Coordinates of C-alpha atoms in Angstrom, one line a residue:
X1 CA 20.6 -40.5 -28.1
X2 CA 23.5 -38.4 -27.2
X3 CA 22.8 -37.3 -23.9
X4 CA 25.1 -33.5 -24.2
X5 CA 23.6 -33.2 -27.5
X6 CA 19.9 -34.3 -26.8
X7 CA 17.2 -31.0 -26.9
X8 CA 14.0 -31.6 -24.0
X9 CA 10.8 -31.7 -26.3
X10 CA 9.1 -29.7 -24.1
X11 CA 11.7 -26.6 -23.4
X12 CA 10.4 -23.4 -25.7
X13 CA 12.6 -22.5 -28.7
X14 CA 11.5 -18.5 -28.1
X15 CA 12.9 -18.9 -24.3
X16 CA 15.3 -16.1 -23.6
X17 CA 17.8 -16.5 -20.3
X18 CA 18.4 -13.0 -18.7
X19 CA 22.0 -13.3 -19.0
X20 CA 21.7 -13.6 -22.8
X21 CA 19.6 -9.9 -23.0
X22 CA 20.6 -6.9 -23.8
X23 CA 20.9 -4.3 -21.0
X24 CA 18.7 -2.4 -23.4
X25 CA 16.2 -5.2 -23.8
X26 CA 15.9 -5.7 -20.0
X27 CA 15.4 -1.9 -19.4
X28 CA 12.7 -1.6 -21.4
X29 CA 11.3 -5.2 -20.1
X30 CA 11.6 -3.6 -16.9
X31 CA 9.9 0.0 -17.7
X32 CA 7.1 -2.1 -19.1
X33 CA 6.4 -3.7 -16.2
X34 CA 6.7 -0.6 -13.9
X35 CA 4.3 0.7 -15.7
X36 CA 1.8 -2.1 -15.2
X37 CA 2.5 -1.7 -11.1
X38 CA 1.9 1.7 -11.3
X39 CA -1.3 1.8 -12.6
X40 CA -1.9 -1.4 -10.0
X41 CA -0.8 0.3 -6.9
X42 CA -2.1 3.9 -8.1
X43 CA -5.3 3.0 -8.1
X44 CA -5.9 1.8 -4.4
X45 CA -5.9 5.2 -3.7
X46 CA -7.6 7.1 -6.3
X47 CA -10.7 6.9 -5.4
X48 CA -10.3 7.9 -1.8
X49 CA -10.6 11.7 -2.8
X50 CA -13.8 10.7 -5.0
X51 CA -15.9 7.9 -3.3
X52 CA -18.7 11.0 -2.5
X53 CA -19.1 12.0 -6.3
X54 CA -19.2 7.8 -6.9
X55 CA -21.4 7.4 -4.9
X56 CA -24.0 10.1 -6.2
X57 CA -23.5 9.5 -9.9
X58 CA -24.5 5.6 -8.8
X59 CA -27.2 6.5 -6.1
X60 CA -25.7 5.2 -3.7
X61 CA -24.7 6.4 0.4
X62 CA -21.8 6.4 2.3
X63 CA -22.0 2.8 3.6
X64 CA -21.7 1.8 0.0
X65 CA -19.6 4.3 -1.5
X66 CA -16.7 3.4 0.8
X67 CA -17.0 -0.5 -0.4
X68 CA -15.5 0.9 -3.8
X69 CA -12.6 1.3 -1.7
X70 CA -12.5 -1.9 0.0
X71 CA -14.0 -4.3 -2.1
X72 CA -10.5 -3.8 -4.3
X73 CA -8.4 -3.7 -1.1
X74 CA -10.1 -7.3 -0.2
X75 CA -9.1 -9.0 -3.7
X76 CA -5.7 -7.4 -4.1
X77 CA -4.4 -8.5 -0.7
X78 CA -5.6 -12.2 -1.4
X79 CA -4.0 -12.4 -4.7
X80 CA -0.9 -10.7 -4.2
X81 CA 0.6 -13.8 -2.0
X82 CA -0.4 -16.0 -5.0
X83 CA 1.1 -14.4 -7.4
X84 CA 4.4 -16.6 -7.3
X85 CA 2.7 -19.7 -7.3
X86 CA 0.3 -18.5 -10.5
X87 CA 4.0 -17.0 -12.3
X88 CA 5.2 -20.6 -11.9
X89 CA 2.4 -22.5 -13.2
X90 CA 1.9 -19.9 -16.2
X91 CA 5.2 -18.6 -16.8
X92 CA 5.5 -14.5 -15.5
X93 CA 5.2 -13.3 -19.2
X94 CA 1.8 -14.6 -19.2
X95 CA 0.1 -14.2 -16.0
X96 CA 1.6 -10.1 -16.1
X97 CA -0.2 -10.5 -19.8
X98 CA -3.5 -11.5 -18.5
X99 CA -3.3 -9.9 -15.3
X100 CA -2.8 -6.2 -17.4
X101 CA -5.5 -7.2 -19.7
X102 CA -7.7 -8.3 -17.1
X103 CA -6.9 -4.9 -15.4
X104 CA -7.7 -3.0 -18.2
X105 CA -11.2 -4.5 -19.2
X106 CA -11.7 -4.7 -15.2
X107 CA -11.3 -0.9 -15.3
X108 CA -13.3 -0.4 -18.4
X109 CA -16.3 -2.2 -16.4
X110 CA -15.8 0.3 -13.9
X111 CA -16.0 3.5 -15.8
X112 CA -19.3 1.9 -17.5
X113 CA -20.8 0.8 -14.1
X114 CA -24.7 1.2 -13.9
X115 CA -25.4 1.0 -10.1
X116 CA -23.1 0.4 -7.2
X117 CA -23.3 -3.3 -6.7
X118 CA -21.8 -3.8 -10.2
X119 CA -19.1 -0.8 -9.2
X120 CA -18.1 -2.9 -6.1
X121 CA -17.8 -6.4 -8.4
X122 CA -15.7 -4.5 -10.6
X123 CA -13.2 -3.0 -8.3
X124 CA -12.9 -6.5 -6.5
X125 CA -11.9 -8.1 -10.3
X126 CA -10.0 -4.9 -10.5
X127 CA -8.0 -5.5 -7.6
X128 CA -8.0 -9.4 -7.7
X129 CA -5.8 -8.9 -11.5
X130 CA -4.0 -5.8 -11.0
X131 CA -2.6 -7.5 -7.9
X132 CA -0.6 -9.9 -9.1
X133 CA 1.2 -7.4 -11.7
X134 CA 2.7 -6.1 -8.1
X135 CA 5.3 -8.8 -6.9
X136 CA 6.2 -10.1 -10.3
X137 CA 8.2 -6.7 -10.6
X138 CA 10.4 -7.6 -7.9
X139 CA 11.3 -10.9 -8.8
X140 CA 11.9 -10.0 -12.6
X141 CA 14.0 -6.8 -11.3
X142 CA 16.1 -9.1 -9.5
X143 CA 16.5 -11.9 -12.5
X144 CA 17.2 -9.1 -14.6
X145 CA 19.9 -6.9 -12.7
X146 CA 22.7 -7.9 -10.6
X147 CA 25.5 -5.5 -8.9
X148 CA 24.6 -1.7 -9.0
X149 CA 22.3 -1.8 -11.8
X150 CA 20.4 -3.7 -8.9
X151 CA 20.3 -0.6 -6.7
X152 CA 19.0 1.5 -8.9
X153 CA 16.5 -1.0 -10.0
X154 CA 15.2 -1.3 -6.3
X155 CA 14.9 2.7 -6.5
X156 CA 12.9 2.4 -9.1
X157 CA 10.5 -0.2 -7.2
X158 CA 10.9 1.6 -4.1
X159 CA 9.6 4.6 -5.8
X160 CA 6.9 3.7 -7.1
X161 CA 5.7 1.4 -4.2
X162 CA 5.6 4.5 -2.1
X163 CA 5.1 7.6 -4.4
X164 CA 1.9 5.6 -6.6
X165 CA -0.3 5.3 -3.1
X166 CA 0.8 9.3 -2.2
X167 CA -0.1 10.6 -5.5
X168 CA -3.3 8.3 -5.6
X169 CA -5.6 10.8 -3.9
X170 CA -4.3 14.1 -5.9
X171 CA -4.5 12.6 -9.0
X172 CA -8.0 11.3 -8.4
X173 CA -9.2 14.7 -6.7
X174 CA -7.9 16.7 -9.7
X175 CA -8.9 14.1 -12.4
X176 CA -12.5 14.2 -10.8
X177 CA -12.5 18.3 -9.8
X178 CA -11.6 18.7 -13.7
X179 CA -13.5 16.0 -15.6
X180 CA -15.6 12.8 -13.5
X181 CA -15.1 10.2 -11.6
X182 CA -15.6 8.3 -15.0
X183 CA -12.1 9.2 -16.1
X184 CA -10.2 7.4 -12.7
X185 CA -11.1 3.9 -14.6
X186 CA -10.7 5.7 -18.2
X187 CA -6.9 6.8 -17.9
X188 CA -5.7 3.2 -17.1
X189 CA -6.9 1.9 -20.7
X190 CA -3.3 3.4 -22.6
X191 CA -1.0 1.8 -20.2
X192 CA -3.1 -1.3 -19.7
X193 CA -3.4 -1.7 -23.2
X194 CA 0.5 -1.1 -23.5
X195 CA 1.2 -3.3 -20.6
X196 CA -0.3 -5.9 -22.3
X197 CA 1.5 -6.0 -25.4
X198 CA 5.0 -5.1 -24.8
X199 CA 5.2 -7.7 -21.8
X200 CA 4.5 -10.7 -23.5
X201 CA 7.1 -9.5 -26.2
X202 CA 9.5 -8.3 -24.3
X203 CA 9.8 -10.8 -21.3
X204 CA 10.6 -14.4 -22.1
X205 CA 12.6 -15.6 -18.8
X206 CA 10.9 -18.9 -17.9
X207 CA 8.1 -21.2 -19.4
X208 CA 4.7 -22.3 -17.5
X209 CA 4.6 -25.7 -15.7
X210 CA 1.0 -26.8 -15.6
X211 CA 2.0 -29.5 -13.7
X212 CA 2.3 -27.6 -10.5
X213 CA -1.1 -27.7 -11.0
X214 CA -1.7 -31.3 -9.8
X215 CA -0.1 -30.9 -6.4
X216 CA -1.3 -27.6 -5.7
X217 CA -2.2 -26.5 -1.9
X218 CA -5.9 -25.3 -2.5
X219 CA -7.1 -26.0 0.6
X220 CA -4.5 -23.9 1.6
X221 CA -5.8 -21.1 -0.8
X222 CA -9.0 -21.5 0.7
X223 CA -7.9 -20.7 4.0
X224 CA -5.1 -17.7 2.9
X225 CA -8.2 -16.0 1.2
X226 CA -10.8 -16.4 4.0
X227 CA -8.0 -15.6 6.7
X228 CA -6.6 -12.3 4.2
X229 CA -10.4 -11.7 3.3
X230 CA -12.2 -11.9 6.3
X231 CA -8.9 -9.6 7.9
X232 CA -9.3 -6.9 5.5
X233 CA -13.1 -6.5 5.6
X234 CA -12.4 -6.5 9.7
X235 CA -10.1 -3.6 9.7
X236 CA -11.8 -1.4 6.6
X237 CA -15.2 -1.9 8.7
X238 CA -14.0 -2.3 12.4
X239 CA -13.6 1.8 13.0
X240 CA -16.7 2.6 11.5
X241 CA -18.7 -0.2 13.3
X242 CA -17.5 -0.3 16.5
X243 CA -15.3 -3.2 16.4
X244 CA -16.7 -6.2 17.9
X245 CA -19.8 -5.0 19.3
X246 CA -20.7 -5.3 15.4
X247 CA -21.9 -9.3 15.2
X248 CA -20.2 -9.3 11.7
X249 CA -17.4 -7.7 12.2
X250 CA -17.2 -10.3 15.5
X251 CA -17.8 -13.1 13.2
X252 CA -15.4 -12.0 10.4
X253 CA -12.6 -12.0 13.4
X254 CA -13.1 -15.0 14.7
X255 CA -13.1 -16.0 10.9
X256 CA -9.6 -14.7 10.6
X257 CA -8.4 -15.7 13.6
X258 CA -9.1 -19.6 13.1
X259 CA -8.2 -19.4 9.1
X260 CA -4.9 -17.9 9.9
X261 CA -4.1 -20.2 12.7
X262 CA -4.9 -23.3 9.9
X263 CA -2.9 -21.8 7.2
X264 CA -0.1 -21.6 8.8
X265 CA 0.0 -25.2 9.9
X266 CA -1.2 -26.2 6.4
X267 CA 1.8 -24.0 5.0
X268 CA 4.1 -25.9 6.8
X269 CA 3.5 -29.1 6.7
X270 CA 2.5 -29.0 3.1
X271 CA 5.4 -30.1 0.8
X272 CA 4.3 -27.5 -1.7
X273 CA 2.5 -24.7 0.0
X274 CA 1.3 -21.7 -1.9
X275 CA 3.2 -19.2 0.1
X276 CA 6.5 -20.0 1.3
X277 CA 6.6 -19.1 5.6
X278 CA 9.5 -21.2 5.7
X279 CA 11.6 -18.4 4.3
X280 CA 11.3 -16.3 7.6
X281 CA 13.5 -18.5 8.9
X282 CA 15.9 -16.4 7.2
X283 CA 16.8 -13.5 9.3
X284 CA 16.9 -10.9 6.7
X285 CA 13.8 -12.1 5.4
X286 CA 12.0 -12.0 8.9
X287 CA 13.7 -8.6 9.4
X288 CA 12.4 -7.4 6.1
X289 CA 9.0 -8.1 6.2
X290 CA 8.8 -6.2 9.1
X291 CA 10.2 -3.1 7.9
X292 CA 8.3 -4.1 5.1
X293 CA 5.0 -4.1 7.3
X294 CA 6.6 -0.5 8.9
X295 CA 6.8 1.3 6.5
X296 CA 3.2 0.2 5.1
X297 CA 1.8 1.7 8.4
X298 CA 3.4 4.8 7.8
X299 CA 3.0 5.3 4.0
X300 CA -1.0 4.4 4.6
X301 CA -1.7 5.7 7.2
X302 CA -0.2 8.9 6.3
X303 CA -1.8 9.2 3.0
X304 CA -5.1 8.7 5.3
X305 CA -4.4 11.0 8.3
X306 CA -3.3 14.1 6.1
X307 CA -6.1 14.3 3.9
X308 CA -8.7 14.1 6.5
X309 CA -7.2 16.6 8.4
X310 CA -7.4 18.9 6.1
X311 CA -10.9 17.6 4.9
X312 CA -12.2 17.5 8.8
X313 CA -10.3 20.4 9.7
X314 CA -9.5 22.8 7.2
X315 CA -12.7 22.0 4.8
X316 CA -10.5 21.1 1.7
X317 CA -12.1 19.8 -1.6
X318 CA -10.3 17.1 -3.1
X319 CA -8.4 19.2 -5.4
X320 CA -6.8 21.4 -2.8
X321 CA -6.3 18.5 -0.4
X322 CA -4.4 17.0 -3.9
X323 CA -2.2 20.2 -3.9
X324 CA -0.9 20.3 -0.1
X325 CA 0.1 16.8 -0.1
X326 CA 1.6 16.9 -3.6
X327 CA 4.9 18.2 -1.8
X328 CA 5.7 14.6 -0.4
X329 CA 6.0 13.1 -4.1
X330 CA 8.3 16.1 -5.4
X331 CA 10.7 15.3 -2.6
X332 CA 10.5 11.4 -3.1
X333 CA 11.1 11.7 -6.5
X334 CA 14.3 14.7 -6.0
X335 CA 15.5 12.6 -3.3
X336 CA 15.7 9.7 -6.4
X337 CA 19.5 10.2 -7.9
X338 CA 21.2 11.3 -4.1
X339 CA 19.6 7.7 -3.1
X340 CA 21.4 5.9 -6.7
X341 CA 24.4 8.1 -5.8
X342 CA 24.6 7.0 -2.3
X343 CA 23.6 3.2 -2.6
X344 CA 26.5 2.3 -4.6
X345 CA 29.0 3.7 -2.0
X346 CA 27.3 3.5 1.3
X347 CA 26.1 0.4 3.3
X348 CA 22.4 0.1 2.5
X349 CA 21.7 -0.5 5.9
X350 CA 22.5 2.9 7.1
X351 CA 20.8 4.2 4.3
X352 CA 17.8 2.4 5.7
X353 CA 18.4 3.7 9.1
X354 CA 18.7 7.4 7.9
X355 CA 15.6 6.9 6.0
X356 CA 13.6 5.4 9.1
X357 CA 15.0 8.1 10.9
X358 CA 13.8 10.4 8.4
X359 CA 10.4 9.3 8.6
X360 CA 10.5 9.1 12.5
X361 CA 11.7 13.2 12.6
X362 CA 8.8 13.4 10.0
X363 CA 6.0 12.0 12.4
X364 CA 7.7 14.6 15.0
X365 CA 7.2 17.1 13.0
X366 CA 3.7 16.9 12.3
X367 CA 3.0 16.5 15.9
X368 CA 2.3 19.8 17.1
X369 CA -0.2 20.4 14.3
X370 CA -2.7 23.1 15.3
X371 CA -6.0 24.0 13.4
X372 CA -4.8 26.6 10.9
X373 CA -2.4 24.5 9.6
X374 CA -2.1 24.5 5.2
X375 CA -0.1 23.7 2.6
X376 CA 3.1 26.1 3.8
X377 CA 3.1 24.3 7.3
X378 CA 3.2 20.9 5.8
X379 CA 5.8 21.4 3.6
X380 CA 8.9 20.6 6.1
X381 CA 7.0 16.8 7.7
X382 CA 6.1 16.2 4.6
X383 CA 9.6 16.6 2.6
X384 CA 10.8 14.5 5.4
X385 CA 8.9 12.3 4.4
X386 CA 9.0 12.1 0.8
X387 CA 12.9 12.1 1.1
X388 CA 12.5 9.3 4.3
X389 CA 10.1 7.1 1.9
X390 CA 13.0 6.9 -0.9
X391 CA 15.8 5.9 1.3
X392 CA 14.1 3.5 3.7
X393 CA 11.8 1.5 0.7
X394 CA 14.2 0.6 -1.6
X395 CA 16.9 -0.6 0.6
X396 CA 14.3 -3.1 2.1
X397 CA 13.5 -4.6 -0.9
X398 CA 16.8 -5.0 -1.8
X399 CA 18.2 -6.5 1.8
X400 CA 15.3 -8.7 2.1
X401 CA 14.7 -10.6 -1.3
X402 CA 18.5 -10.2 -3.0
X403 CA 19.7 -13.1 -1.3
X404 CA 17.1 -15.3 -2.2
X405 CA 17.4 -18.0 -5.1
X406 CA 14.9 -17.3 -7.7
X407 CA 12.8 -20.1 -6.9
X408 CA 12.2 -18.9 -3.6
X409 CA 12.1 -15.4 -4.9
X410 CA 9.1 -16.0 -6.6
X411 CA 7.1 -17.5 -3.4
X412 CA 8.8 -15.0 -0.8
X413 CA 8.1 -12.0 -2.8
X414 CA 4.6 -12.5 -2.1
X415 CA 4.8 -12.8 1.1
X416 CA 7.0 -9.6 1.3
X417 CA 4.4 -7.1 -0.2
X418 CA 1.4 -8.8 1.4
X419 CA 3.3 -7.3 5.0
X420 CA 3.1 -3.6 3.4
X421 CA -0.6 -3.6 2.7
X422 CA -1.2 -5.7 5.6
X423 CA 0.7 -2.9 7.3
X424 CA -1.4 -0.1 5.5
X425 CA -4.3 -1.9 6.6
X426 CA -3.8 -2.2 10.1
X427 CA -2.4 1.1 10.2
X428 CA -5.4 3.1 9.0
X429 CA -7.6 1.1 11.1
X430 CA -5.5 1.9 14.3
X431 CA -5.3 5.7 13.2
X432 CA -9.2 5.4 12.8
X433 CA -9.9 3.8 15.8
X434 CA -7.5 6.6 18.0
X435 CA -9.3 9.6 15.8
X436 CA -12.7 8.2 17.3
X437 CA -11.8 7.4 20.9
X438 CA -9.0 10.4 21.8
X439 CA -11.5 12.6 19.8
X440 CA -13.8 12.1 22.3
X441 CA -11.7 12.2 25.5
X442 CA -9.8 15.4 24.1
X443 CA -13.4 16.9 23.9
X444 CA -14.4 15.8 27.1
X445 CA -11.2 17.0 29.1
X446 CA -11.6 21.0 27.0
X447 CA -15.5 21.1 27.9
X448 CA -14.7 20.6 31.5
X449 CA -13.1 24.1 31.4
X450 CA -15.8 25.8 29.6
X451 CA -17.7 27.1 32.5
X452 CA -19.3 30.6 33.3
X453 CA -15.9 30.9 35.4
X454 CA -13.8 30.9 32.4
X455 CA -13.4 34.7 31.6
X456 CA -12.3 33.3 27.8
X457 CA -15.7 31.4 27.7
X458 CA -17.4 34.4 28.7
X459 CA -15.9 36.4 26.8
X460 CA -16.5 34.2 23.6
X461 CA -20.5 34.4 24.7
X462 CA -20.5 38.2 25.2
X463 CA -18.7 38.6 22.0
X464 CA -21.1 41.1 19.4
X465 CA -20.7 37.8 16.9
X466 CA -22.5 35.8 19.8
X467 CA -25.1 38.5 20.5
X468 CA -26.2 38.0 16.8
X469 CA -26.5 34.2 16.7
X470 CA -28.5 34.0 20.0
X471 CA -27.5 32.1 23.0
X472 CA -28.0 29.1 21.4
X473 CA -26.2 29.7 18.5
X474 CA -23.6 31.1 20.5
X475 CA -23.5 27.6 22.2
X476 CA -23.4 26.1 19.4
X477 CA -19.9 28.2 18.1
X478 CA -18.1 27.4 21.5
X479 CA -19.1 23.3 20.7
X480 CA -17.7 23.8 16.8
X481 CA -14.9 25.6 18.2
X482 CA -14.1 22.6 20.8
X483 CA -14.7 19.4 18.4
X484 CA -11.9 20.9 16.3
X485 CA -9.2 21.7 18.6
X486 CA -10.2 18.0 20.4
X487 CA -9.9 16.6 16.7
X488 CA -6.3 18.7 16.1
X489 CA -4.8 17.1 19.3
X490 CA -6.3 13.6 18.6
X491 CA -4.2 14.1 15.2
X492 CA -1.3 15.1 17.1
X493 CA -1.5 11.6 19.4
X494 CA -1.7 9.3 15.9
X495 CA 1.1 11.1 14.2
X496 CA 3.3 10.4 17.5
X497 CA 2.0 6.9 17.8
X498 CA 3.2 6.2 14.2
X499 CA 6.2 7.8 15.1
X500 CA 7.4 5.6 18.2
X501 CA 6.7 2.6 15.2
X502 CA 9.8 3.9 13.5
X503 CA 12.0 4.5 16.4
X504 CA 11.6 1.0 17.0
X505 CA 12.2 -0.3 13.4
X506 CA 14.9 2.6 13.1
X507 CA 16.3 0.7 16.3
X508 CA 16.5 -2.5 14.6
X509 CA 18.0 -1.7 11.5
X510 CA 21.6 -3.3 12.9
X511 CA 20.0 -6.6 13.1
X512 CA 20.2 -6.9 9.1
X513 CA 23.2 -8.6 7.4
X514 CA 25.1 -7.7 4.2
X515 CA 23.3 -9.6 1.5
X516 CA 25.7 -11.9 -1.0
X517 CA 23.6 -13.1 -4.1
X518 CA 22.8 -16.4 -4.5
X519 CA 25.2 -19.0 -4.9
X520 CA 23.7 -20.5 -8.2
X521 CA 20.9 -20.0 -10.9
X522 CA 17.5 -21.2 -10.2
X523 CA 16.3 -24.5 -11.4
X524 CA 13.7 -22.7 -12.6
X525 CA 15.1 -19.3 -14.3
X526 CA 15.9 -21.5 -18.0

């Protein structure tokens, strides 16, 4: 048989290369998929305004409630490194096909849930599909685009990685303040059920190879999902429980600790490991994840901090706590076409650095916070913000994973977005953990000056509003009145520790390198 002539029985007469698409075929490839992250990424936040109104429509307590949260946290962060293993073995058409699908029908369950142990299995199969949709973006974004149509198609990522997990909470509080919590699971039917049939239409840039499945790393799964699993239920839990005085939380640690250690070694001396480490031997890489891992500390934790502060502090329902941190989103989203302008003429780098910088003056900003603080003295940290979120993200992606070949796109990117939510995780845990312990010695240190020799004190007591309430009650004011300007300076200490975070990545931001785009096609990209 002629060998130039000869066609492999097994190659896919439908398969399409991304060099012989239309732009306008790839753009609405892309948009597709963008949606299907959206509604992924959107709803780990949701529910966070809502988990009190879940819980009583399913009878169920705090304790519970908050494992509607965290039981989806849990599955997303132990699929999301797997996802470019899975797009190899089922091609990325399909596995964003089932994964949206899944999603939807997952989401479905939830809406329909009877009690809050079926609520909790749902949001873990809810989290465990919708995850993979999340990395397969990146990799197709960067198959798809090449040049400046790659910058703006990093925006676009960058965009929705940050804005989807800001607007989370609004949305949810205004879609529950106006309707019920049914209708956070209800709204992701349309795009799911979209998702799911424009992708496998529209997208047709490899073809599956079962065979991967023979010399799969599973016992290096098993050990990436109890290392990822048992760390996530660690730092959701460890604030509330008191760390590792809690015997589970001290034996989900320990858990971690020794699965991470083994996973590591298994990825390495694998010759087909599930998640590829060996790409942080790449600088840019190594760099990027970190930045990466950065700015999920600061997008989380943010998105945490804020609306408990004005939930603690300020006594905001949902909806209003929705409206005063809406402002971060607008900006993100103006700040959109001066980023697409800029990244075509300007070094990305520096874009990264004024965005980091950006976020850093942002964190200063909030920092002397005081009690009366609303919507109007928010605005400025937050725009900073917003604006600091659109031109640090994208440029990350696109310095970290545009030099990479596709076939080790499609294992790094995993590895990439697992450092953001690991970043959001340990980020709200630390916030957590300085809320509860500075809380208390802020409290301490103000109490210690609230003695019958304080002529404010007294004066406070002997006030006609303290004559009514009794001495007791009176007492009972001046303790009120000290919890929440202890609880305003304890805010004040997290925003500034997130803060010296980014002058140190902002710091670093010269140890990137220009990025060149890979030398030749993937093996694996026809």
């Amino acid at each position: 048989m002629n060998a130039i002539t000869a066609q492999p029985l097994h190659t896919p007469l439908q398969l399409t290369l991304p060099a012989d698409m239309s732009m306008t075929a790839k753009m609405f490839a892309f948009a597709s998929m963008c949606v299907g992250m959206f509604i992924a990424l959107i709803d780990i936040q949701i529910v966070s305004a809502s988990l009190r109104e879940i819980g009583g429509g399913l009878s169920a307590g705090a304790d519970e409630a908050v494992w509607v949260q965290t039981s989806y946290l849990i599955a997303e962060i132990i699929v999301i490194p797997l996802s470019g293993w899975l797009s190899r073995v089922m091609s990325t058409r399909w596995l964003f096909c089932i994964s949206a699908a899944g999603f939807t029908l997952a989401s479905l369950l939830c809406a329909v849930a009877w009690n809050i142990q079926s609520m909790i299995l749902f949001r873990a199969l809810q989290g465990f599909l919708g995850g993979s949709m999340i990395p397969l973006v990146f990799t197709t974004a960067f198959a798809f685009f090449s040049g400046s149509q790659r910058v703006i198609a990093a925006a676009t990522i960058g965009a929705i990685a940050s804005l989807s997990p800001t607007l989370g909470p609004s949305v949810g509080g205004w879609i529950t303040d106006n309707y019920s919590w049914h209708w956070l699971f209800f709204i992701n039917v349309v795009p799911g059920l979209f998702v799911t049939l424009a992708v496998p239409a529209l997208v047709k840039i490899d073809r599956p190879d079962w065979s991967l499945l023979r010399n799969a790393d599973y016992l290096g799964m098993a050990l990436m999902a109890l290392f990822l699993g048992c760390l996530e239920y660690t730092l959701e839990e460890g604030p509330r429980l008191d760390w590792l005085s809690d015997p589970v939380i001290f034996t989900t640690a320990w858990i971690s600790a020794i699965a991470s250690v083994l996973f590591v070694w298994r990825s390495l001396a694998y010759a087909h490991p599930v998640v590829d480490l060996r790409a942080l031997k790449d600088r840019n890489f190594a760099l990027g994840c970190f930045f990466s891992f950065i700015t999920g500390v600061g997008i989380f934790a943010t998105i945490y901090l804020t609306p408990v502060f004005l939930g603690r502090v300020q006594g905001y329902s949902a909806l209003q706590i929705g409206k005063a941190v809406f402002s971060t989103g607008v900006f993100q989203i103006l700040s959109i076409p001066l980023y697409a302008f800029c990244a075509n003429r300007i070094d990305l780098r520096w874009l990264m650095m004024f965005g980091l910088a950006c976020f850093t003056l942002s964190m200063w900003q909030f920092s002397p916070i005081t009690h009366d603080w609303s919507g109007a003295e928010l605005l400025l940290p937050q725009a900073l913000r917003g604006i600091g979120q659109q031109f640090a993200v994208p440029p990350i992606v696109t310095l970290t994973l545009g030099g990479l070949a596709m076939e080790r796109l499609r294992l790094a990117s995993g590895l990439f977005n697992l450092m953001r939510n690991l970043g959001g995780a340990i980020g709200i845990a630390v916030c957590a953990t300085i809320l509860n312990d500075r809380t208390n010695l802020h409290f301490y240190r103000l109490a210690e000056h609230l003695t019958r020799s304080n002529d404010a004190t007294n004066a406070l007591l002997q006030s006609p509003n303290a004559q009514l309430l009794g001495e007791a009650g009176a007492l009972r004011q001046l303790w009120n009145l000290t919890y929440r300007e202890a609880l305003t300076l304890t805010f004040s200490d997290t925003f500034l520790a997130i803060m010296v975070c980014f002058i140190i990545a902002t710091a670093m931001v010269p140890l990137m390198r220009k990025i060149a785009p890979p030398k030749a096609p993937s093996a694996d990209a026809h």
